Short mmCIF file of C-alpha atoms and ligand atoms in Angstrom, two decimals:
data_model
loop_
_atom_site.label_atom_id
_atom_site.label_comp_id
_atom_site.label_asym_id
_atom_site.label_seq_id
_atom_site.Cartn_x
_atom_site.Cartn_y
_atom_site.Cartn_z
CA MET A 1 -83.25 86.47 102.44
CA ALA A 2 -83.46 89.00 99.61
CA ARG A 3 -81.67 92.21 100.46
CA ASP A 4 -84.27 94.72 101.52
CA PHE A 5 -83.14 98.23 100.77
CA ALA A 6 -84.58 101.60 100.16
CA SER A 7 -81.86 102.44 97.65
CA ASN A 8 -80.62 105.78 96.35
CA SER A 9 -79.51 106.43 92.81
CA ALA A 10 -78.95 110.19 92.60
CA SER A 11 -75.58 111.38 91.40
CA LEU A 12 -73.75 114.04 93.36
CA GLY A 13 -71.81 115.74 90.65
CA SER A 14 -68.15 116.58 91.03
CA HIS A 15 -67.21 117.84 94.47
CA SER A 16 -63.59 117.53 95.53
CA HIS A 17 -62.62 114.93 98.09
CA GLU A 18 -61.85 117.72 100.57
CA GLU A 19 -65.30 119.26 100.13
CA LEU A 20 -67.06 115.90 100.41
CA SER A 21 -65.06 115.01 103.52
CA ARG A 22 -65.94 118.38 105.07
CA ARG A 23 -69.64 117.82 104.39
CA ILE A 24 -69.48 114.24 105.68
CA ASN A 25 -67.90 115.48 108.91
CA GLU A 26 -70.71 118.05 109.29
CA LEU A 27 -73.36 115.39 108.72
CA LYS A 28 -71.69 113.10 111.25
CA LYS A 29 -72.24 115.76 113.92
CA GLU A 30 -75.80 116.62 112.82
CA MET A 31 -76.87 112.98 112.68
CA ASN A 32 -74.78 111.69 115.60
CA ALA A 33 -73.41 109.20 113.10
CA LEU A 34 -70.44 106.86 113.40
CA VAL A 35 -68.62 106.03 110.16
CA LEU A 36 -66.94 102.62 110.16
CA ALA A 37 -64.63 101.57 107.34
CA HIS A 38 -62.79 98.36 106.54
CA TYR A 39 -59.07 98.52 105.70
CA TYR A 40 -59.88 97.38 102.16
CA THR A 41 -61.81 100.54 101.28
CA VAL A 42 -60.16 103.35 99.30
CA PRO A 43 -57.87 105.76 101.22
CA GLU A 44 -60.25 108.75 101.10
CA ILE A 45 -62.92 106.68 102.85
CA GLN A 46 -60.41 105.52 105.48
CA GLN A 47 -59.41 109.16 106.04
CA VAL A 48 -62.94 110.34 106.80
CA ALA A 49 -64.01 107.30 108.89
CA ASP A 50 -64.23 107.46 112.68
CA ILE A 51 -62.94 103.92 112.99
CA VAL A 52 -60.98 101.91 110.43
CA GLY A 53 -60.46 98.27 111.25
CA ASP A 54 -60.69 94.63 110.33
CA SER A 55 -63.93 92.66 110.60
CA LEU A 56 -63.57 92.00 114.33
CA ALA A 57 -62.63 95.56 115.31
CA LEU A 58 -65.57 96.89 113.28
CA ALA A 59 -68.05 94.38 114.78
CA ARG A 60 -66.87 95.45 118.25
CA ALA A 61 -67.17 99.14 117.35
CA ALA A 62 -70.67 98.50 116.01
CA GLU A 63 -71.59 96.77 119.27
CA LYS A 64 -70.38 99.49 121.64
CA ASN A 65 -71.10 103.08 120.64
CA ASP A 66 -73.44 105.94 121.47
CA ALA A 67 -74.25 106.88 117.89
CA ASP A 68 -77.81 107.05 116.54
CA VAL A 69 -76.67 106.16 113.04
CA ILE A 70 -73.98 103.72 111.89
CA VAL A 71 -72.62 104.21 108.38
CA PHE A 72 -70.76 101.09 107.29
CA ALA A 73 -68.25 101.40 104.46
CA GLY A 74 -67.51 97.74 103.91
CA VAL A 75 -69.54 94.91 102.42
CA TYR A 76 -73.08 93.78 103.10
CA PHE A 77 -72.44 91.14 105.79
CA MET A 78 -70.56 93.73 107.86
CA ALA A 79 -73.41 96.25 107.82
CA GLU A 80 -75.89 93.44 108.40
CA THR A 81 -73.92 92.31 111.48
CA ALA A 82 -73.99 95.90 112.77
CA LYS A 83 -77.80 95.95 112.33
CA ILE A 84 -78.19 92.57 114.05
CA LEU A 85 -76.35 94.04 117.05
CA ASN A 86 -78.24 97.37 116.90
CA PRO A 87 -81.85 96.81 115.87
CA SER A 88 -82.99 100.28 116.94
CA LYS A 89 -80.23 102.16 115.09
CA LEU A 90 -80.26 103.30 111.51
CA VAL A 91 -77.50 101.36 109.72
CA LEU A 92 -76.54 102.79 106.34
CA MET A 93 -74.35 101.47 103.54
CA PRO A 94 -72.89 103.70 100.81
CA ASP A 95 -73.56 101.05 98.16
CA ALA A 96 -76.39 98.59 98.68
CA PHE A 97 -74.87 96.19 96.17
CA ALA A 98 -71.42 95.85 97.72
CA GLY A 99 -71.78 92.20 98.65
CA CYS A 100 -69.13 89.62 99.56
CA PRO A 101 -68.93 86.80 96.98
CA LEU A 102 -67.54 84.48 99.67
CA ALA A 103 -70.62 85.05 101.86
CA ASP A 104 -72.89 84.66 98.84
CA SER A 105 -71.24 81.35 97.89
CA CYS A 106 -72.84 79.59 100.84
CA PRO A 107 -76.63 79.37 100.36
CA ALA A 108 -78.56 78.61 103.56
CA GLU A 109 -80.54 75.66 102.16
CA GLU A 110 -77.38 73.90 100.94
CA PHE A 111 -75.53 74.65 104.15
CA LYS A 112 -78.46 73.22 106.15
CA ARG A 113 -78.25 69.94 104.19
CA PHE A 114 -74.45 69.90 104.65
CA LYS A 115 -74.87 70.42 108.40
CA GLU A 116 -77.51 67.66 108.65
CA GLN A 117 -74.89 65.11 107.54
CA PHE A 118 -72.95 65.74 110.78
CA PRO A 119 -75.59 66.18 113.50
CA GLU A 120 -73.01 65.80 116.29
CA ALA A 121 -70.79 68.63 114.98
CA ILE A 122 -70.61 72.14 116.39
CA VAL A 123 -70.96 74.77 113.65
CA ILE A 124 -68.44 77.62 113.59
CA THR A 125 -68.79 80.10 110.77
CA TYR A 126 -66.75 82.95 109.50
CA ILE A 127 -68.43 86.34 109.90
CA ASN A 128 -68.21 86.59 106.07
CA SER A 129 -71.59 84.87 105.82
CA THR A 130 -75.26 85.78 105.57
CA ALA A 131 -77.56 86.22 108.57
CA GLU A 132 -79.28 82.96 107.53
CA ILE A 133 -75.97 81.09 107.83
CA LYS A 134 -75.25 82.73 111.18
CA ALA A 135 -78.68 81.58 112.33
CA LEU A 136 -77.64 77.98 111.47
CA SER A 137 -74.36 78.37 113.40
CA ASP A 138 -73.33 77.94 117.02
CA ILE A 139 -70.47 80.44 116.95
CA THR A 140 -69.38 83.12 114.50
CA CYS A 141 -65.70 84.04 114.17
CA THR A 142 -63.42 86.35 112.20
CA SER A 143 -59.90 85.74 110.95
CA SER A 144 -58.66 87.56 114.09
CA ASN A 145 -60.28 85.26 116.62
CA ALA A 146 -60.95 81.96 114.79
CA GLU A 147 -57.93 80.26 116.35
CA GLN A 148 -58.72 81.57 119.85
CA ILE A 149 -62.33 80.37 119.58
CA ILE A 150 -61.52 76.94 118.16
CA ARG A 151 -58.92 76.38 120.89
CA GLN A 152 -61.82 76.60 123.38
CA ILE A 153 -63.74 73.75 121.74
CA PRO A 154 -63.01 70.46 123.57
CA ALA A 155 -60.74 68.01 121.74
CA GLY A 156 -62.82 65.28 120.16
CA GLN A 157 -65.76 67.61 119.46
CA LYS A 158 -66.45 67.53 115.70
CA ILE A 159 -66.38 70.96 114.07
CA ILE A 160 -68.03 72.15 110.87
CA PHE A 161 -66.30 75.29 109.58
CA GLY A 162 -67.53 77.49 106.74
CA PRO A 163 -67.66 79.17 104.37
CA ASP A 164 -63.89 79.80 103.83
CA ARG A 165 -61.98 76.55 103.20
CA ASN A 166 -58.60 78.32 103.29
CA LEU A 167 -59.07 79.93 106.72
CA GLY A 168 -60.59 76.67 108.03
CA GLY A 169 -57.72 74.62 106.60
CA TYR A 170 -55.13 76.99 108.09
CA ILE A 171 -56.61 76.71 111.62
CA ALA A 172 -57.05 72.93 111.27
CA ARG A 173 -53.36 72.53 110.32
CA LYS A 174 -52.17 74.92 113.01
CA LEU A 175 -54.16 73.28 115.81
CA GLY A 176 -53.81 69.73 114.47
CA ARG A 177 -57.61 69.41 114.46
CA GLU A 178 -59.83 67.75 111.96
CA MET A 179 -62.52 70.10 110.72
CA ILE A 180 -65.30 69.54 108.21
CA LEU A 181 -64.91 72.39 105.72
CA TRP A 182 -67.46 74.05 103.48
CA PRO A 183 -65.63 74.53 100.14
CA GLY A 184 -65.96 78.34 99.81
CA PHE A 185 -63.16 80.80 99.18
CA CYS A 186 -62.47 84.51 98.75
CA TYR A 187 -61.65 85.19 95.08
CA VAL A 188 -59.22 87.95 96.09
CA HIS A 189 -57.04 85.84 98.38
CA ASP A 190 -57.47 82.53 96.59
CA ALA A 191 -56.04 84.13 93.43
CA PHE A 192 -52.49 84.19 94.82
CA SER A 193 -50.53 81.14 93.72
CA GLU A 194 -47.17 79.65 94.61
CA PRO A 195 -45.23 80.28 91.34
CA PHE A 196 -45.92 84.03 91.30
CA ILE A 197 -45.39 84.40 95.02
CA LEU A 198 -42.04 82.60 94.77
CA LYS A 199 -41.07 84.78 91.81
CA ALA A 200 -41.83 87.92 93.84
CA CYS A 201 -39.83 86.55 96.78
CA ALA A 202 -36.88 85.85 94.45
CA GLU A 203 -37.08 89.39 93.03
CA HIS A 204 -37.13 90.89 96.54
CA PRO A 205 -34.90 88.63 98.64
CA ASP A 206 -34.74 91.28 101.38
CA ALA A 207 -38.54 91.33 101.78
CA GLU A 208 -40.67 89.27 104.17
CA LEU A 209 -43.78 87.59 102.75
CA ILE A 210 -46.83 88.14 104.97
CA ALA A 211 -50.21 86.60 104.16
CA HIS A 212 -53.86 86.55 105.19
CA PRO A 213 -55.21 83.09 106.14
CA GLU A 214 -57.80 83.34 103.35
CA CYS A 215 -54.85 82.56 101.02
CA ARG A 216 -54.19 79.01 99.87
CA GLU A 217 -51.87 76.67 101.79
CA GLU A 218 -49.35 76.74 98.89
CA VAL A 219 -48.91 80.48 99.62
CA LEU A 220 -49.17 80.36 103.43
CA ARG A 221 -46.40 77.80 103.68
CA HIS A 222 -43.92 80.42 102.43
CA ALA A 223 -45.11 83.25 104.68
CA ALA A 224 -42.94 84.62 107.47
CA PHE A 225 -46.17 85.67 109.18
CA THR A 226 -49.85 84.78 108.66
CA GLY A 227 -52.65 86.77 110.26
CA SER A 228 -55.84 88.76 109.91
CA THR A 229 -55.71 92.19 108.32
CA GLN A 230 -55.21 93.80 111.74
CA ALA A 231 -52.54 91.26 112.76
CA LEU A 232 -50.64 91.82 109.49
CA LEU A 233 -50.70 95.56 110.11
CA GLN A 234 -49.40 95.16 113.65
CA TYR A 235 -46.70 92.80 112.42
CA THR A 236 -45.39 95.32 109.89
CA VAL A 237 -45.14 97.94 112.64
CA SER A 238 -43.30 95.70 115.11
CA SER A 239 -41.10 93.66 112.73
CA SER A 240 -37.50 94.74 112.18
CA ALA A 241 -37.90 93.96 108.46
CA LYS A 242 -37.90 96.99 106.15
CA LYS A 243 -39.68 95.48 103.16
CA PHE A 244 -42.79 93.31 102.90
CA ILE A 245 -44.59 91.41 100.15
CA VAL A 246 -48.21 91.60 101.27
CA ALA A 247 -50.52 88.74 100.22
CA THR A 248 -53.90 90.24 101.00
CA GLU A 249 -56.20 92.91 99.57
CA PRO A 250 -53.96 95.93 98.80
CA GLY A 251 -56.28 98.45 100.51
CA ILE A 252 -54.40 97.70 103.74
CA LEU A 253 -51.19 99.08 102.19
CA TYR A 254 -52.48 102.61 102.79
CA GLU A 255 -52.51 102.15 106.59
CA MET A 256 -49.30 100.07 106.57
CA GLN A 257 -47.47 102.84 104.75
CA ARG A 258 -49.02 105.53 106.96
CA ARG A 259 -47.87 103.74 110.13
CA SER A 260 -44.41 102.87 108.79
CA PRO A 261 -43.46 105.52 106.22
CA GLU A 262 -39.85 104.34 106.17
CA LYS A 263 -40.76 100.79 105.12
CA THR A 264 -41.58 99.40 101.65
CA PHE A 265 -44.77 97.48 100.91
CA ILE A 266 -45.20 95.44 97.75
CA PRO A 267 -48.65 94.05 96.90
CA ALA A 268 -48.24 90.33 96.24
CA PRO A 269 -48.71 89.61 92.51
CA ARG A 270 -51.65 87.58 91.31
CA ASP A 271 -50.01 87.00 87.94
CA PRO A 272 -47.66 89.07 85.77
CA ASP A 273 -50.50 90.75 83.83
CA ASN A 274 -52.60 91.43 86.87
CA PRO A 275 -50.34 92.48 89.71
CA ARG A 276 -53.03 93.45 92.21
CA SER A 277 -55.69 91.18 93.59
CA VAL A 278 -58.39 93.70 94.42
CA CYS A 279 -61.80 93.31 96.11
CA THR A 280 -64.01 95.20 93.68
CA GLN A 281 -66.92 95.04 96.12
CA MET A 282 -65.00 96.95 98.81
CA LYS A 283 -64.03 99.54 96.18
CA GLN A 284 -67.72 100.17 95.40
CA ASN A 285 -67.66 102.41 98.48
CA THR A 286 -66.84 105.90 97.24
CA LEU A 287 -66.78 109.21 99.07
CA GLU A 288 -69.65 110.44 96.88
CA LYS A 289 -71.83 107.47 97.80
CA LEU A 290 -70.88 107.80 101.46
CA TYR A 291 -72.00 111.43 101.49
CA GLN A 292 -75.16 110.69 99.49
CA CYS A 293 -76.27 107.84 101.76
CA MET A 294 -75.95 110.13 104.78
CA LEU A 295 -77.91 112.89 103.05
CA ASP A 296 -80.67 110.49 101.96
CA ARG A 297 -80.56 108.30 105.09
CA LYS A 298 -80.60 105.32 102.71
CA PRO A 299 -79.82 102.64 101.64
CA ALA A 300 -80.58 101.35 105.14
CA ILE A 301 -80.23 97.75 106.29
CA VAL A 302 -83.55 96.11 107.06
CA ILE A 303 -83.67 92.69 108.67
CA ASP A 304 -86.57 90.49 109.65
CA GLU A 305 -86.77 90.34 113.48
CA THR A 306 -87.06 86.53 113.65
CA LEU A 307 -83.94 86.16 111.50
CA ARG A 308 -82.13 88.84 113.51
CA LEU A 309 -82.79 87.04 116.80
CA ALA A 310 -81.82 83.67 115.28
CA SER A 311 -78.47 85.02 114.06
CA LEU A 312 -77.67 87.14 117.13
CA GLY A 313 -76.71 84.18 119.36
CA SER A 314 -73.73 83.08 117.25
CA ILE A 315 -72.41 86.66 117.04
CA ARG A 316 -72.82 87.23 120.78
CA ARG A 317 -71.01 83.94 121.49
CA MET A 318 -68.09 85.13 119.35
CA LEU A 319 -67.88 88.43 121.21
CA GLU A 320 -67.96 86.63 124.57
CA MET A 321 -65.31 84.07 123.60
CA SER A 322 -62.73 86.52 122.21
P1 LIG B 1 -60.46 90.46 108.21
O1 LIG B 1 -61.06 91.80 108.21
O2 LIG B 1 -60.93 89.63 109.37
O3 LIG B 1 -58.98 90.44 108.09
O4 LIG B 1 -61.04 89.70 106.93
C1 LIG B 1 -60.64 90.05 105.67
C2 LIG B 1 -61.73 90.10 104.72
O5 LIG B 1 -61.67 89.53 103.67
C3 LIG B 1 -62.88 90.91 105.04
O6 LIG B 1 -63.86 90.71 104.10
FE1 LIG B 2 -65.40 89.07 100.56
FE2 LIG B 2 -62.87 88.56 99.88
FE3 LIG B 2 -63.88 90.96 99.39
FE4 LIG B 2 -63.39 90.17 101.91
S1 LIG B 2 -61.88 90.51 100.31
S2 LIG B 2 -65.22 91.20 101.17
S3 LIG B 2 -63.86 87.99 101.78
S4 LIG B 2 -64.56 89.01 98.49
#
């Protein structure tokens, strides 16, 4: 489906972050708005948000709240999921064009043909997917609950997993289950490679490597801990280690450092010339755009009702199973 937005383009000028945050907080009250932000957004967005979380925490927050307006500082599939769960609410996005290349790498027509090759398989898809893909799926999952959900699928039941081959491969190896994988990947996590990770580990022998399951197997095999963004954060709080090499999007380092100011966090290198592997789409969310979208009440997510109902089942199943 083409993205259907009433978009804004006005520029706000140069207000300070403090002033913008103050105005955003006023608008939140006036509009009865809830601001949700992913851990990969910039710190000033995380500071003004009502809830900061990973994909699962934000989907849950979008499901259960009394707000009239949800403002989603993340990427498109996240705001779309919030709209699917809340058809009567206004769901806003600071930047209408902050998409997820992983989600966009799995076109519905191709996925349908892929699925038709395995008619007996159950289809489990990562939440990083379009509504059309969710409508073709039996169960949605996030990196937080993928393992828990797949453990509930009877042994012997064929599973198609998409669109992230690295997350799917990680769960398949961990559970010793064969899964049919769609060959998609997240360009941010897939960019980490073994030689540079090993070099960083050699340079910081006192640090623990922790990694998101969207990373490749050659990286995950060296990690002391693998988990979703939320799980990595919790691990850094509870671990006795004092130093971590973090193989995920570096936006999470803000909250890691905030929770454990005495510990050291090193973003895992992508290569020597490009030390940070950043999600440019998440960084499209700025405080200015957040304020402007609340002022304008747009861009708002619009979804066709037939598609919404078709995709709702797989999201509801995820929320029930985890
Ligand atoms: P989680 O939020 O589930 O850790 O996923 C990471 C991600 O890449 C979100 O787009
Ligand atoms: Fe998509 Fe990767 Fe960015 Fe997450 S980090 S939004 S999966 S491109």
